[in-house]
Short mmCIF file of C-alpha atoms in Angstrom, two decimals:
data_model
loop_
_atom_site.label_atom_id
_atom_site.label_comp_id
_atom_site.label_asym_id
_atom_site.label_seq_id
_atom_site.Cartn_x
_atom_site.Cartn_y
_atom_site.Cartn_z
CA MET A 1300 25.15 -56.31 29.31
CA ARG A 1301 22.46 -58.95 28.64
CA LEU A 1302 19.76 -56.30 28.50
CA GLN A 1303 21.90 -54.14 26.22
CA ALA A 1304 22.62 -57.05 23.91
CA ALA A 1305 18.96 -58.04 23.86
CA ALA A 1306 17.96 -54.49 23.00
CA GLY A 1307 20.49 -54.51 20.20
CA PHE A 1308 19.09 -57.76 18.89
CA LEU A 1309 15.59 -56.30 18.79
CA VAL A 1310 16.92 -53.37 16.73
CA VAL A 1311 18.54 -55.80 14.29
CA LEU A 1312 15.35 -57.86 14.10
CA GLU A 1313 13.29 -54.73 13.44
CA VAL A 1314 15.61 -53.62 10.63
CA LEU A 1315 15.58 -57.07 9.06
CA LEU A 1316 11.79 -57.19 9.17
CA VAL A 1317 11.45 -53.69 7.73
CA PHE A 1318 13.77 -54.37 4.82
CA GLU A 1319 12.61 -57.91 4.25
CA PHE A 1320 8.89 -57.21 4.27
CA GLY A 1321 8.55 -53.43 4.08
CA THR A 1322 8.66 -53.34 0.29
CA SER A 1323 7.61 -56.43 -1.57
CA SER A 1324 9.16 -56.77 -5.01
CA SER A 1325 11.71 -54.00 -4.46
CA VAL A 1326 13.84 -56.23 -2.20
CA ALA A 1327 16.28 -57.93 -4.50
CA SER A 1328 17.79 -61.33 -3.84
CA ASN A 1329 21.57 -61.21 -3.63
CA PRO A 1330 23.96 -63.89 -2.32
CA LEU A 1331 26.03 -61.18 -0.63
CA ASP A 1332 23.02 -59.89 1.32
CA PRO A 1333 22.82 -61.38 4.84
CA LEU A 1334 19.12 -60.62 4.77
CA LYS A 1335 18.92 -63.39 2.19
CA ALA A 1336 21.96 -65.44 3.18
CA SER A 1337 22.52 -67.62 6.23
CA ASP A 1338 22.96 -65.81 9.52
CA PRO A 1339 24.15 -66.77 13.01
CA GLY A 1340 20.61 -66.83 14.40
CA ALA A 1341 19.28 -65.22 17.54
CA ALA A 1342 21.69 -66.99 19.88
CA GLY A 1343 24.67 -65.93 17.79
CA LEU A 1344 23.48 -62.34 17.65
CA LEU A 1345 22.96 -62.20 21.41
CA ARG A 1346 26.51 -63.39 21.99
CA ARG A 1347 27.93 -60.47 20.05
CA THR A 1348 29.20 -57.32 21.67
CA LEU A 1349 26.99 -54.38 20.80
CA ALA A 1350 28.74 -52.53 17.99
CA GLU A 1351 28.70 -48.76 18.18
CA VAL A 1352 29.25 -46.66 15.09
CA PRO A 1353 30.26 -43.16 16.22
CA ASN A 1354 28.19 -40.24 15.00
CA ILE A 1355 31.01 -38.88 12.85
CA VAL A 1356 30.56 -38.19 9.15
CA HIS A 1357 33.40 -38.48 6.64
CA PHE A 1358 33.83 -37.12 3.13
CA VAL A 1359 36.89 -37.40 0.88
CA SER A 1360 37.93 -34.63 -1.51
CA LEU A 1361 41.19 -35.10 -3.43
CA SER A 1362 43.02 -33.22 -6.16
CA PRO A 1363 45.63 -34.81 -8.45
CA ASP A 1364 48.72 -33.41 -6.73
CA GLY A 1365 47.28 -31.30 -3.93
CA SER A 1366 48.34 -28.04 -5.54
CA GLN A 1367 45.00 -27.31 -7.19
CA PRO A 1368 42.41 -25.84 -4.82
CA ARG A 1369 39.13 -27.69 -4.50
CA GLN A 1370 36.02 -25.80 -5.55
CA TYR A 1371 32.92 -27.06 -3.80
CA SER A 1372 29.63 -26.73 -5.63
CA PHE A 1373 26.11 -26.18 -4.38
CA LEU A 1374 25.54 -29.94 -4.59
CA SER A 1375 28.67 -30.64 -2.53
CA TRP A 1376 27.40 -28.23 0.10
CA LEU A 1377 23.94 -29.81 -0.03
CA SER A 1378 25.35 -33.30 0.56
CA VAL A 1379 27.29 -32.14 3.61
CA TYR A 1380 24.45 -30.01 4.94
CA SER A 1381 22.00 -32.87 4.51
CA ALA A 1382 24.29 -34.98 6.70
CA TYR A 1383 24.42 -32.19 9.28
CA HIS A 1384 20.66 -31.67 9.20
CA HIS A 1385 19.53 -35.30 9.40
CA LEU A 1386 22.36 -37.12 11.20
CA HIS A 1387 23.22 -34.48 13.84
CA PRO A 1388 26.87 -35.61 13.87
CA HIS A 1389 29.43 -34.73 16.51
CA ARG A 1390 32.00 -34.10 13.78
CA ILE A 1391 32.04 -33.76 10.00
CA MET A 1392 35.48 -34.53 8.60
CA VAL A 1393 36.39 -33.65 5.01
CA HIS A 1394 39.61 -35.54 4.29
CA THR A 1395 41.49 -33.62 1.64
CA ASN A 1396 44.95 -32.91 0.24
CA ALA A 1397 44.09 -29.45 -1.07
CA ARG A 1398 42.81 -26.17 0.27
CA ALA A 1399 39.29 -25.06 -0.56
CA GLU A 1400 38.92 -22.41 -3.21
CA GLU A 1401 37.52 -19.06 -2.07
CA SER A 1402 34.09 -19.57 -3.58
CA LYS A 1403 30.57 -19.06 -2.30
CA TRP A 1404 29.74 -22.69 -1.63
CA SER A 1405 33.20 -23.50 -0.29
CA LYS A 1406 32.72 -20.78 2.33
CA ALA A 1407 29.18 -21.96 3.02
CA MET A 1408 30.47 -25.49 3.58
CA ALA A 1409 33.18 -24.28 5.96
CA ASP A 1410 30.47 -22.55 8.00
CA ILE A 1411 28.54 -25.78 8.67
CA PRO A 1412 28.82 -26.44 12.43
CA GLY A 1413 31.21 -29.23 13.36
CA LEU A 1414 32.90 -29.34 9.96
CA GLU A 1415 36.67 -29.61 9.75
CA PHE A 1416 39.01 -30.04 6.82
CA VAL A 1417 41.53 -32.77 7.64
CA ASN A 1418 44.78 -32.88 5.73
CA VAL A 1419 45.52 -36.28 4.23
CA VAL A 1420 48.27 -37.71 2.03
CA PRO A 1421 46.64 -40.08 -0.46
CA PRO A 1422 48.47 -43.37 -1.09
CA GLN A 1423 50.51 -43.37 -4.27
CA ALA A 1424 50.94 -47.12 -4.61
CA ALA A 1425 49.37 -50.39 -3.46
CA GLY A 1426 50.75 -53.88 -3.91
CA GLY A 1427 53.73 -52.41 -5.74
CA LYS A 1428 51.48 -50.77 -8.35
CA THR A 1429 51.00 -47.06 -8.85
CA ILE A 1430 47.59 -45.62 -8.01
CA THR A 1431 46.72 -43.20 -10.81
CA HIS A 1432 42.98 -42.63 -10.37
CA LEU A 1433 41.67 -40.27 -7.69
CA ALA A 1434 38.70 -42.59 -7.23
CA HIS A 1435 41.03 -45.44 -6.25
CA GLN A 1436 42.94 -43.17 -3.88
CA SER A 1437 39.62 -42.14 -2.36
CA ASP A 1438 38.77 -45.80 -1.76
CA PHE A 1439 41.86 -46.16 0.43
CA VAL A 1440 41.38 -42.86 2.25
CA ARG A 1441 37.76 -43.59 3.19
CA VAL A 1442 38.58 -47.01 4.61
CA GLU A 1443 41.54 -45.63 6.57
CA ALA A 1444 39.40 -42.79 7.97
CA LEU A 1445 36.77 -45.27 9.13
CA LEU A 1446 39.40 -47.56 10.64
CA THR A 1447 40.81 -44.67 12.64
CA HIS A 1448 37.65 -42.86 13.70
CA GLY A 1449 34.67 -44.99 12.79
CA GLY A 1450 31.49 -43.30 11.64
CA VAL A 1451 29.54 -42.77 8.43
CA TYR A 1452 31.31 -42.30 5.10
CA LEU A 1453 29.43 -40.54 2.29
CA ASP A 1454 30.31 -39.70 -1.28
CA PHE A 1455 29.57 -36.10 -2.22
CA ASP A 1456 26.71 -37.30 -4.41
CA ALA A 1457 25.03 -39.16 -1.54
CA PHE A 1458 22.35 -37.20 0.31
CA PRO A 1459 21.03 -38.37 3.68
CA ILE A 1460 17.29 -37.91 4.03
CA ARG A 1461 16.75 -39.29 7.56
CA ASP A 1462 18.61 -40.04 10.78
CA MET A 1463 20.86 -43.10 10.64
CA SER A 1464 20.85 -43.77 14.38
CA PRO A 1465 19.04 -47.12 14.00
CA LEU A 1466 21.81 -48.29 11.68
CA ARG A 1467 24.58 -47.05 13.96
CA HIS A 1468 23.36 -49.19 16.85
CA LEU A 1469 23.15 -52.57 15.16
CA LEU A 1470 25.04 -55.61 16.40
CA PHE A 1471 27.31 -55.42 13.35
CA GLY A 1472 30.46 -53.37 12.97
CA VAL A 1473 29.95 -52.58 9.28
CA VAL A 1474 26.82 -51.58 7.38
CA VAL A 1475 26.77 -51.20 3.58
CA GLY A 1476 24.14 -51.35 0.87
CA ASN A 1477 23.54 -53.10 -2.41
CA GLN A 1478 22.95 -51.27 -5.65
CA ALA A 1479 20.73 -52.49 -8.44
CA ILE A 1480 19.40 -51.53 -11.86
CA ASN A 1481 15.70 -51.08 -12.57
CA PHE A 1482 14.49 -50.80 -8.98
CA GLY A 1483 16.15 -53.95 -7.74
CA LYS A 1484 15.30 -56.22 -10.66
CA LYS A 1485 18.98 -56.53 -11.60
CA PRO A 1486 21.29 -56.52 -8.54
CA THR A 1487 24.84 -55.43 -9.31
CA GLY A 1488 26.52 -55.84 -5.93
CA ILE A 1489 27.68 -53.66 -3.08
CA CYS A 1490 28.29 -49.92 -3.48
CA ASN A 1491 30.89 -48.14 -1.32
CA ALA A 1492 29.37 -44.64 -1.60
CA VAL A 1493 27.82 -45.10 1.85
CA ILE A 1494 29.59 -47.06 4.60
CA LEU A 1495 28.96 -47.21 8.34
CA ALA A 1496 31.66 -48.76 10.52
CA GLU A 1497 32.84 -48.96 14.09
CA PRO A 1498 36.47 -47.88 14.72
CA ASN A 1499 39.15 -50.45 13.98
CA SER A 1500 36.61 -52.87 12.55
CA SER A 1501 38.16 -56.27 11.89
CA VAL A 1502 36.11 -56.48 8.69
CA LEU A 1503 37.54 -53.17 7.46
CA GLN A 1504 41.00 -54.37 8.43
CA SER A 1505 40.54 -57.36 6.13
CA ILE A 1506 39.18 -55.11 3.37
CA HIS A 1507 42.11 -52.71 3.72
CA LYS A 1508 44.61 -55.56 3.63
CA GLY A 1509 42.92 -57.06 0.58
CA MET A 1510 42.84 -53.71 -1.24
CA HIS A 1511 46.62 -53.43 -0.91
CA ALA A 1512 47.26 -57.05 -1.86
CA ARG A 1513 44.91 -57.26 -4.85
CA PHE A 1514 44.97 -53.74 -6.24
CA ASP A 1515 44.72 -53.59 -10.02
CA PRO A 1516 44.99 -50.08 -11.51
CA ASN A 1517 43.44 -51.30 -14.76
CA LYS A 1518 40.20 -52.36 -13.05
CA TRP A 1519 37.83 -49.55 -12.14
CA VAL A 1520 36.01 -51.78 -9.62
CA THR A 1521 39.14 -53.39 -8.21
CA ASN A 1522 38.44 -52.23 -4.64
CA LEU A 1523 34.74 -53.05 -4.86
CA GLU A 1524 35.65 -56.63 -5.75
CA VAL A 1525 37.74 -56.87 -2.59
CA LEU A 1526 34.90 -55.38 -0.54
CA ALA A 1527 32.40 -57.84 -1.97
CA GLY A 1528 34.74 -60.78 -1.41
CA VAL A 1529 35.38 -59.96 2.25
CA VAL A 1530 31.67 -59.35 2.89
CA GLN A 1531 30.82 -62.72 1.34
CA GLU A 1532 33.42 -64.48 3.48
CA ARG A 1533 32.38 -62.70 6.69
CA HIS A 1534 28.72 -62.01 6.03
CA ASN A 1535 27.78 -62.79 9.65
CA GLU A 1536 29.70 -59.68 10.69
CA VAL A 1537 28.24 -57.25 8.14
CA ILE A 1538 24.77 -55.94 7.37
CA VAL A 1539 24.21 -55.50 3.64
CA LEU A 1540 20.97 -53.60 3.15
CA PRO A 1541 18.84 -53.81 0.00
CA HIS A 1542 19.33 -51.19 -2.68
CA HIS A 1543 16.45 -48.99 -1.53
CA ALA A 1544 18.26 -48.18 1.75
CA PHE A 1545 21.10 -46.13 0.25
CA HIS A 1546 20.82 -46.36 -3.55
CA PRO A 1547 17.13 -46.47 -4.54
CA PHE A 1548 17.81 -45.11 -8.03
CA ASP A 1549 20.54 -46.31 -10.37
CA TRP A 1550 23.10 -44.67 -12.67
CA THR A 1551 21.41 -45.47 -15.98
CA LYS A 1552 19.58 -42.95 -18.14
CA GLU A 1553 16.30 -44.35 -16.86
CA GLY A 1554 17.47 -44.17 -13.25
CA HIS A 1555 18.42 -40.51 -13.59
CA GLN A 1556 15.06 -39.77 -15.22
CA GLU A 1557 13.24 -41.34 -12.29
CA LEU A 1558 15.22 -39.31 -9.74
CA PHE A 1559 15.74 -35.93 -11.39
CA ILE A 1560 12.76 -35.58 -13.76
CA ASN A 1561 9.91 -37.77 -12.53
CA SER A 1562 7.73 -35.84 -10.07
CA GLU A 1563 5.45 -38.66 -8.95
CA PRO A 1564 5.41 -39.28 -5.17
CA TRP A 1565 7.93 -41.79 -3.85
CA ASP A 1566 7.80 -43.89 -0.70
CA TRP A 1567 10.89 -42.80 1.25
CA ARG A 1568 10.11 -44.79 4.42
CA TYR A 1569 12.81 -47.38 3.81
CA THR A 1570 15.47 -45.02 2.43
CA TYR A 1571 18.29 -43.38 4.39
CA THR A 1572 20.20 -41.75 1.53
CA ILE A 1573 19.72 -41.07 -2.14
CA HIS A 1574 22.71 -41.55 -4.40
CA GLY A 1575 22.87 -39.39 -7.52
CA PHE A 1576 25.69 -41.22 -9.36
CA PHE A 1577 26.93 -37.86 -10.65
CA SER A 1578 29.99 -39.23 -12.44
CA GLN A 1579 27.75 -41.24 -14.78
CA LEU A 1580 25.44 -38.24 -15.12
CA ARG A 1581 28.34 -36.08 -16.31
CA GLY A 1582 28.91 -38.57 -19.09
CA ARG A 1583 25.51 -37.67 -20.53
CA GLU A 1584 25.73 -33.89 -20.33
CA HIS A 1585 26.09 -33.70 -24.12
CA THR A 1586 22.53 -34.96 -24.55
CA GLU A 1587 19.45 -32.75 -24.39
CA GLU A 1588 18.18 -34.57 -21.33
CA GLY A 1589 21.59 -34.41 -19.66
CA GLN A 1590 21.74 -30.65 -20.22
CA TYR A 1591 18.27 -30.30 -18.73
CA ILE A 1592 19.28 -32.20 -15.57
CA LYS A 1593 22.56 -30.27 -15.27
CA LYS A 1594 20.73 -26.94 -15.54
CA TYR A 1595 18.27 -28.11 -12.90
CA LEU A 1596 20.95 -29.31 -10.47
CA ASP A 1597 23.14 -26.22 -10.90
CA ASP A 1598 20.40 -23.92 -9.63
CA PRO A 1599 19.53 -23.99 -5.90
CA GLY A 1600 16.25 -22.18 -6.47
CA THR A 1601 15.06 -24.77 -8.96
CA VAL A 1602 16.05 -27.65 -6.69
CA PHE A 1603 14.31 -26.00 -3.72
CA ARG A 1604 11.08 -25.23 -5.57
CA GLY A 1605 11.14 -28.24 -7.89
CA SER A 1606 8.80 -31.20 -7.77
CA SER A 1607 11.18 -33.97 -8.90
CA ARG A 1608 11.89 -36.83 -6.56
CA PHE A 1609 15.31 -35.36 -5.88
CA SER A 1610 13.72 -32.06 -4.86
CA GLN A 1611 11.22 -33.94 -2.70
CA ALA A 1612 14.03 -35.76 -0.90
CA VAL A 1613 16.34 -32.78 -0.20
CA HIS A 1614 13.67 -30.16 0.51
CA SER A 1615 13.69 -30.76 4.26
CA ALA A 1616 17.45 -30.11 4.54
CA MET A 1617 17.23 -27.00 2.35
CA GLN A 1618 14.28 -25.67 4.35
CA GLY A 1619 16.22 -26.29 7.55
CA ALA A 1620 19.25 -24.47 6.15
CA LEU A 1621 17.06 -21.53 5.19
CA GLU A 1622 15.50 -21.32 8.64
CA ALA A 1623 18.89 -21.62 10.36
CA GLY A 1624 20.49 -18.93 8.20
CA HIS A 1625 22.89 -21.30 6.42
CA LEU A 1626 21.01 -20.65 3.19
CA GLN A 1627 19.80 -17.20 2.20
CA LYS A 1628 16.67 -16.30 0.27
CA SER A 1629 18.94 -14.56 -2.21
CA ASP A 1630 20.51 -17.94 -2.97
CA LEU A 1631 17.17 -19.11 -4.30
CA VAL A 1632 16.06 -16.23 -6.50
CA HIS A 1633 17.83 -17.20 -9.73
CA SER A 1634 15.40 -19.96 -10.53
CA ASN A 1635 15.28 -21.55 -13.96
CA ASP A 1636 11.63 -20.88 -14.61
CA ALA A 1637 11.77 -22.76 -17.88
CA LEU A 1638 12.38 -26.06 -16.10
#
């Protein structure tokens, strides 16, 4: 046990050094980040039991009343396949209250090895207040799935680009990441689009309890505030990675330009996922630039052959899918040559 704990400590130390010194100005200071805040020190870390995050990946897909079938897009498939390709999970669980529509990409997703659709009944109320937004329901479902099974939770607009094994074997039961505007110059707090957790994590138990007690349907970030509060109180039990680990680009117009249009090389060494913030992107589809990005993302051939940073990041997974027969050459022929 001592050797195992010591090995775990070395992994933690390596991760801290990589994220603290691996990129200079891109590491933002944040009081919720244990890389910047006080920590229990080496002795405290060595006393901990080695946390083990199972290699299970979770997604949540909800419809308003469960009667409408869910249609999965190419990008939904790409998110799930990227997880399959890079994380090599034992299981991929899509927690949903609706059947998948008989569409091309829905069928392609169902064919990903290890994937299963898990029926779930989303909570309708919390703290005596009705939950009306699907996003808020999804917050509860993802935490409950991680409490039950443990593993890696991903939003459908989060795309793994490397194996997360180093993060799954840290001495902490929960791993999350900060988000920030303008490449870390303006930290905005923790994002729950990517969460790693061991089963029945005491930290997640506190978060789940707080979500029910403090739920406010009129606050879009109500559950994020609970998450941030618990992490701040129990920061010695959580790793909060800098923004470049999970969310290197932000949701602003400039952030989407840098990810989906800019074709300059990017240093991906310290990034595990890229987060597209698609809900904010949809809000700009009426603009010329928004239409350009939508046309680009809707076409698999353009994404595969493109030179944008997004194309750079997902190319490995798409190439792997093509070689394994999960993606056909015919899927890539309708390229938008004008882009």
